[in-house]
CSV table of C-alpha atoms and ligand atoms in Angstrom, one decimal:
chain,number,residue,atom,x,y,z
A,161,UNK,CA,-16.5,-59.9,-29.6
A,162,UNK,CA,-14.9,-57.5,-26.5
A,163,UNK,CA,-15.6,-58.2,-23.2
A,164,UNK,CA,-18.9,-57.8,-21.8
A,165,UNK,CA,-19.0,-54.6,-19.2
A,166,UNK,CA,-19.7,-56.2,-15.8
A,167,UNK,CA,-16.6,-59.0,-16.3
A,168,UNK,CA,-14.1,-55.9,-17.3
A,169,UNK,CA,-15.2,-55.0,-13.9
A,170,UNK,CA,-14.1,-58.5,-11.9
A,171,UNK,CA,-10.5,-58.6,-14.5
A,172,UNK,CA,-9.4,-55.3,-13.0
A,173,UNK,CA,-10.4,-56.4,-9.2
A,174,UNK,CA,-8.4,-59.5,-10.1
A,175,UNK,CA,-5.6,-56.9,-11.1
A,176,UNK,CA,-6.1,-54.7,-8.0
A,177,UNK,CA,-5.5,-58.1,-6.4
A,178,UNK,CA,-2.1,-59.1,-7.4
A,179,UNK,CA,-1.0,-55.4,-8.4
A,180,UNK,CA,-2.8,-53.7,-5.3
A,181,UNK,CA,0.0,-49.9,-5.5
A,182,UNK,CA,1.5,-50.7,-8.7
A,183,UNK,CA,4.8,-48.1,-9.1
A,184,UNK,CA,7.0,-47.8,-11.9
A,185,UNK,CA,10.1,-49.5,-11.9
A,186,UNK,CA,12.4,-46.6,-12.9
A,187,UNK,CA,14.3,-44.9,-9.9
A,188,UNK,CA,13.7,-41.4,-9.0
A,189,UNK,CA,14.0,-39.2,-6.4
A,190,UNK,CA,11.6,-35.9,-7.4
A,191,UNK,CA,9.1,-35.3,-10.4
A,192,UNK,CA,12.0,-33.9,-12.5
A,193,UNK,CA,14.0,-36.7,-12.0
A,194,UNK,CA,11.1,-39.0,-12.9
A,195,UNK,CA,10.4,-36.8,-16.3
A,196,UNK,CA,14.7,-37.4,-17.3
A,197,UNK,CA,14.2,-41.2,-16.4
A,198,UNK,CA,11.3,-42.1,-18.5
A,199,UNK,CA,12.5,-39.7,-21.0
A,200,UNK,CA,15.9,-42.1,-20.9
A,201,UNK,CA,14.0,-45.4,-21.2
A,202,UNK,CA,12.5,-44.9,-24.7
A,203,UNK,CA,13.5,-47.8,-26.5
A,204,UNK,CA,15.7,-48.7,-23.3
A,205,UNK,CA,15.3,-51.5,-20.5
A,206,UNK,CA,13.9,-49.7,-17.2
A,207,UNK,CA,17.0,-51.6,-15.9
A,208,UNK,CA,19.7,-50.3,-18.0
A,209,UNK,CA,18.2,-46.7,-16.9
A,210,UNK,CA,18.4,-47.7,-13.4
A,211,UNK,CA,22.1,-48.4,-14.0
A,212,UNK,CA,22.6,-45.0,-15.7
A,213,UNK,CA,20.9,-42.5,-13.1
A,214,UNK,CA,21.7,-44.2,-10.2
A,215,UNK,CA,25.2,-42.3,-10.2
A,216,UNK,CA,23.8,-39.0,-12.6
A,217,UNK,CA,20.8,-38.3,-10.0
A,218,UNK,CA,23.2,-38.4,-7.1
A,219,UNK,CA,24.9,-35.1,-7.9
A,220,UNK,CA,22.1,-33.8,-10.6
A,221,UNK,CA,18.5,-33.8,-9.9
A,222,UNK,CA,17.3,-30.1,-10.6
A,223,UNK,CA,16.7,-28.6,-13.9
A,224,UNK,CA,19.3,-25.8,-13.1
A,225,UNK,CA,22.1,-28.4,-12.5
A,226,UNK,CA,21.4,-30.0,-16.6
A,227,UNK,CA,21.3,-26.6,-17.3
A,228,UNK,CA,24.9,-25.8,-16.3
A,229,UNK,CA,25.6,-29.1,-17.3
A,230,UNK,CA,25.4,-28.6,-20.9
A,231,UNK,CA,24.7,-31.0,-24.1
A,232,UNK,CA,28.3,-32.2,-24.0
A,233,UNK,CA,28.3,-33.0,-20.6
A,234,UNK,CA,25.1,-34.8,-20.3
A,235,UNK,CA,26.0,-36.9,-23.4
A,236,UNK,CA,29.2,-38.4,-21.8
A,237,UNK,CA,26.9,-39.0,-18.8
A,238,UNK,CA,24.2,-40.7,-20.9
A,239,UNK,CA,26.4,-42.2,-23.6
A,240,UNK,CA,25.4,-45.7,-22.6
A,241,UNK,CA,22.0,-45.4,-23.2
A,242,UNK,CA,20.0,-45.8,-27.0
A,243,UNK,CA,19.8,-42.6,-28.8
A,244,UNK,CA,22.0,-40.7,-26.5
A,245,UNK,CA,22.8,-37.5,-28.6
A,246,UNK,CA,18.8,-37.0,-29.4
A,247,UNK,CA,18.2,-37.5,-25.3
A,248,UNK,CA,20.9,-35.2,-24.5
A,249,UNK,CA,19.9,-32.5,-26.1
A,250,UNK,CA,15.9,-32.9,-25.0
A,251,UNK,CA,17.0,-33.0,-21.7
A,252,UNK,CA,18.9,-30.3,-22.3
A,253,UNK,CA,16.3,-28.5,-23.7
A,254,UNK,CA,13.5,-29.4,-21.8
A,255,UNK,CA,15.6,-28.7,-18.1
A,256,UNK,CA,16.0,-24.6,-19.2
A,257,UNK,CA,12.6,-24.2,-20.6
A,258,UNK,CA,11.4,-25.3,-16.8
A,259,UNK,CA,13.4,-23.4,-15.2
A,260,UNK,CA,12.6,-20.5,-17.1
A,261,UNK,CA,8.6,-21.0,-17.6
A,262,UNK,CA,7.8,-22.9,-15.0
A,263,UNK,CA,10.5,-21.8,-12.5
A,264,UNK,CA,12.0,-25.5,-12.4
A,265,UNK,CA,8.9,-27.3,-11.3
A,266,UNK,CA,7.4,-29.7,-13.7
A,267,UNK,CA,4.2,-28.7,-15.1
A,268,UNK,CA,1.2,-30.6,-14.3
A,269,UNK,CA,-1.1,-30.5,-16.9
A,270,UNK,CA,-0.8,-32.8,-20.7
A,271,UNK,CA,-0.7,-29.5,-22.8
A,272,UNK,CA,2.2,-28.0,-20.7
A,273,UNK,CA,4.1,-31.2,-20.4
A,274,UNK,CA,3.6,-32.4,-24.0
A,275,UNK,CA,5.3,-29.3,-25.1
A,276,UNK,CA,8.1,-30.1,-23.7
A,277,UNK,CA,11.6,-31.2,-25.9
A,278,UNK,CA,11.4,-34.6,-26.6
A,279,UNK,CA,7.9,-35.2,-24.3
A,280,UNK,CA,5.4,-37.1,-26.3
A,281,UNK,CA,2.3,-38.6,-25.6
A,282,UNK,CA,3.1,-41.9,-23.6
A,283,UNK,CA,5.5,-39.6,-21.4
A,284,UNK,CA,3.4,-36.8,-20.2
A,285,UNK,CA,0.8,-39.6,-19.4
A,286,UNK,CA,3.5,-41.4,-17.2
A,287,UNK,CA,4.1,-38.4,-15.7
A,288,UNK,CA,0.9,-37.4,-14.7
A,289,UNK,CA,0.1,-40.8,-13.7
A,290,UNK,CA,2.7,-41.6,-11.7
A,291,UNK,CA,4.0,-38.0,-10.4
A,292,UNK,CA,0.6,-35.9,-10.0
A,293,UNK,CA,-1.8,-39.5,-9.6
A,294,UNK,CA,-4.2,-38.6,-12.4
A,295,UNK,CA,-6.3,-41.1,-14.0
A,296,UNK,CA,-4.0,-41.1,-17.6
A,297,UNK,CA,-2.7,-44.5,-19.3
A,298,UNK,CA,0.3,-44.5,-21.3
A,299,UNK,CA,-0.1,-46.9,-24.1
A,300,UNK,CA,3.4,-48.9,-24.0
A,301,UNK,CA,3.9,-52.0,-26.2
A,302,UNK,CA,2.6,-54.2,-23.8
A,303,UNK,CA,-0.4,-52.8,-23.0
A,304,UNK,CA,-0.7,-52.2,-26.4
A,305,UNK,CA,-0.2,-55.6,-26.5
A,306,UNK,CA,-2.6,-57.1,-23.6
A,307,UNK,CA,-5.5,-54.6,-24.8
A,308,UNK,CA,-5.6,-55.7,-28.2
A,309,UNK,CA,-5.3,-59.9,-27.1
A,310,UNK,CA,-8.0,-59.4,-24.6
A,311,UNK,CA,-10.1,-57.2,-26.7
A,312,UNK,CA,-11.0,-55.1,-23.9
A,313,UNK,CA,-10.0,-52.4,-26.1
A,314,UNK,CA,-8.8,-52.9,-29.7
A,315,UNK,CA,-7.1,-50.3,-31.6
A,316,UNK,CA,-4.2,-49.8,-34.5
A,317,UNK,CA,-1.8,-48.0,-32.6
A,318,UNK,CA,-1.4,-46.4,-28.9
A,319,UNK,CA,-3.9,-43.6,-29.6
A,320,UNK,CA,-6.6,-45.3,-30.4
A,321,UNK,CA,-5.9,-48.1,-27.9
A,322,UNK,CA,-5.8,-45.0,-25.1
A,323,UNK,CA,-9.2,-43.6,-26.1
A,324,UNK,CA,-11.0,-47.2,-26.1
A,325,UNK,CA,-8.9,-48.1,-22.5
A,326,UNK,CA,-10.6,-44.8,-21.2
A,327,UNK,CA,-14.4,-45.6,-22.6
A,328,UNK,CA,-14.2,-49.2,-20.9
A,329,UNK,CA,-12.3,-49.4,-17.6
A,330,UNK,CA,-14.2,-48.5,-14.4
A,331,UNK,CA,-13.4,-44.7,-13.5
A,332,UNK,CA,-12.1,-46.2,-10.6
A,333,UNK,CA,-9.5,-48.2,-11.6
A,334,UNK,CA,-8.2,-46.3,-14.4
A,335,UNK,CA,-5.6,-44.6,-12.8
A,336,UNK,CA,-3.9,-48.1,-11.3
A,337,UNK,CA,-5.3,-50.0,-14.6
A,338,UNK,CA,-2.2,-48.3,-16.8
A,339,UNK,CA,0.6,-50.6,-14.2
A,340,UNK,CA,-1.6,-53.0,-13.8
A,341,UNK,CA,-1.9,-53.9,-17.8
A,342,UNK,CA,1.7,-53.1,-17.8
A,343,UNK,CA,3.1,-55.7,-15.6
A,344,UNK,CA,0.5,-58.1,-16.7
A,345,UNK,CA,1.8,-57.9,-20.4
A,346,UNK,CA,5.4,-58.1,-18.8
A,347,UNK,CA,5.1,-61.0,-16.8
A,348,UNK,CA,2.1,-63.2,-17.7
A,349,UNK,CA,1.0,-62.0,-21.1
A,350,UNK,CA,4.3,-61.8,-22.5
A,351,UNK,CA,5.1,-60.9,-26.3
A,352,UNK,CA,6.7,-64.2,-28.0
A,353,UNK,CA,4.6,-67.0,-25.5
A,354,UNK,CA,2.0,-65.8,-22.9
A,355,UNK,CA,1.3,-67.7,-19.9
A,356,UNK,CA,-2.3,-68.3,-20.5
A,357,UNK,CA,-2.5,-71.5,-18.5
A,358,UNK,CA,-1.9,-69.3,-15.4
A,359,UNK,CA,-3.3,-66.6,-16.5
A,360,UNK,CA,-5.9,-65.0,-13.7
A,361,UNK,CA,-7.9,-63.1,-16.2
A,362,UNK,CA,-8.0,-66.1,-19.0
A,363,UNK,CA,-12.0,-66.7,-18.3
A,364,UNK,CA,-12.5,-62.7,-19.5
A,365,UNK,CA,-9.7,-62.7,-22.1
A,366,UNK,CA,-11.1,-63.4,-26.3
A,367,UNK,CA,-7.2,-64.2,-27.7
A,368,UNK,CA,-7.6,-67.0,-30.2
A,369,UNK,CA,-4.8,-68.5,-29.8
A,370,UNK,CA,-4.2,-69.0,-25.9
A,371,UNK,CA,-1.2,-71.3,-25.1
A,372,UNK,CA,-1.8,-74.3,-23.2
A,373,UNK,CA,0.9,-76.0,-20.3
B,511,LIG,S1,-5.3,-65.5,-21.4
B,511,LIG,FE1,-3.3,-65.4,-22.4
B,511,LIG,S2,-3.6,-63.9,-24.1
B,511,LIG,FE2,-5.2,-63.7,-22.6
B,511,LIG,S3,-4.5,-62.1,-21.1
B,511,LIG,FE3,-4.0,-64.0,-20.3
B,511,LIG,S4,-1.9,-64.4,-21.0
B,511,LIG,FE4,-2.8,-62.8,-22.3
């Protein structure tokens, strides 16, 4: 059984409660630099990005300077990071085609952004989410994870999960809800043992198998 309509409505103000402006954790200092980071933390800790770009986005933050950069160049910069020589060449990629279609401003729509090198679904919804505050969610493992536990909205993969999300949350909160189910499946409903004794939305949630203190 999912969760009846008017209590989806108290979970998320108990959300907006303890996640009231919600921002990603990656560091960035314009919409481009945003696009590279999330881009970079595909399977990748937010933190080990951090470490990365924290010395890359110093000196390069514009699509012109990966450009001159090069592949080569951007892979020693990167070389720490999963998948390096796949996210070198995307950003590669992805920094000349804005700078020569969209004169090196990212593109704010899902169609433009999803055509992008290496931009996939979960990405351009970050994007717009975060950069351009439209109401998108971006599926990640754990609100994948929380969605499917709760059954607010059950699906077999992110797609599906994304398309029930939409048809259930409050117009309203959607935009926030995408953090807000984030950090709640990072911190409290975590993979291996959630924290359902202190859980604030355990009275809404239908997971079988809740853990007890
Ligand atoms: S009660 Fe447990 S399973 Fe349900 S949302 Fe909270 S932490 Fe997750």
């Amino acid at each position: 059984m999912s969760i009846k309509r008017e209590n989806i409505n108290q979970l998320f103000s108990l959300l907006q409660k303890k996640y009231p402006d919600p921002k990603t954790s990656l560091n960035y200092r314009n919409t481009f630099t945003l696009l590279i980071a999330v881009l970079l933390s595909a399977q990748c800790t937010d933190k080990n990005v951090n470490n990365v770009t924290k010395k890359i986005f110093k000196q390069y933050y514009r699509p012109s300077d990966f450009v001159k950069l090069g592949v080569q160049k951007i892979k020693k910069l990167i070389k720490s990071i999963g998948l390096y020589n796949t996210k070198a060449k995307n950003i590669y990629n992805l920094s000349k085609q804005i700078l020569h279609k969209y004169k090196g401003r990212v593109p704010n729509t899902f169609d433009a952004l999803y055509e992008l090198p290496g931009v996939g679904r979960k990405t351009a919804n970050v994007i717009l989410n975060e950069a351009f505050q439209k109401p998108t969610i971006a599926v990640d493992t754990h609100i994948f994870r929380v969605a499917n536990r709760t059954k607010l909205a059950c699906g077999k993969n992110p797609d599906e999960v994304e398309k029930n999300l939409h048809k259930v949350i409050p117009k309203k909160y959607i935009r926030k809800s995408h953090h807000q189910l984030l950090f709640h499946g990072r911190y409290t409903c975590k993979a291996r043992k959630p924290l359902c004794f202190e859980c604030m939305i355990n009275k809404f949630c239908k997971f079988k198998n809740k853990t007890k203190l």
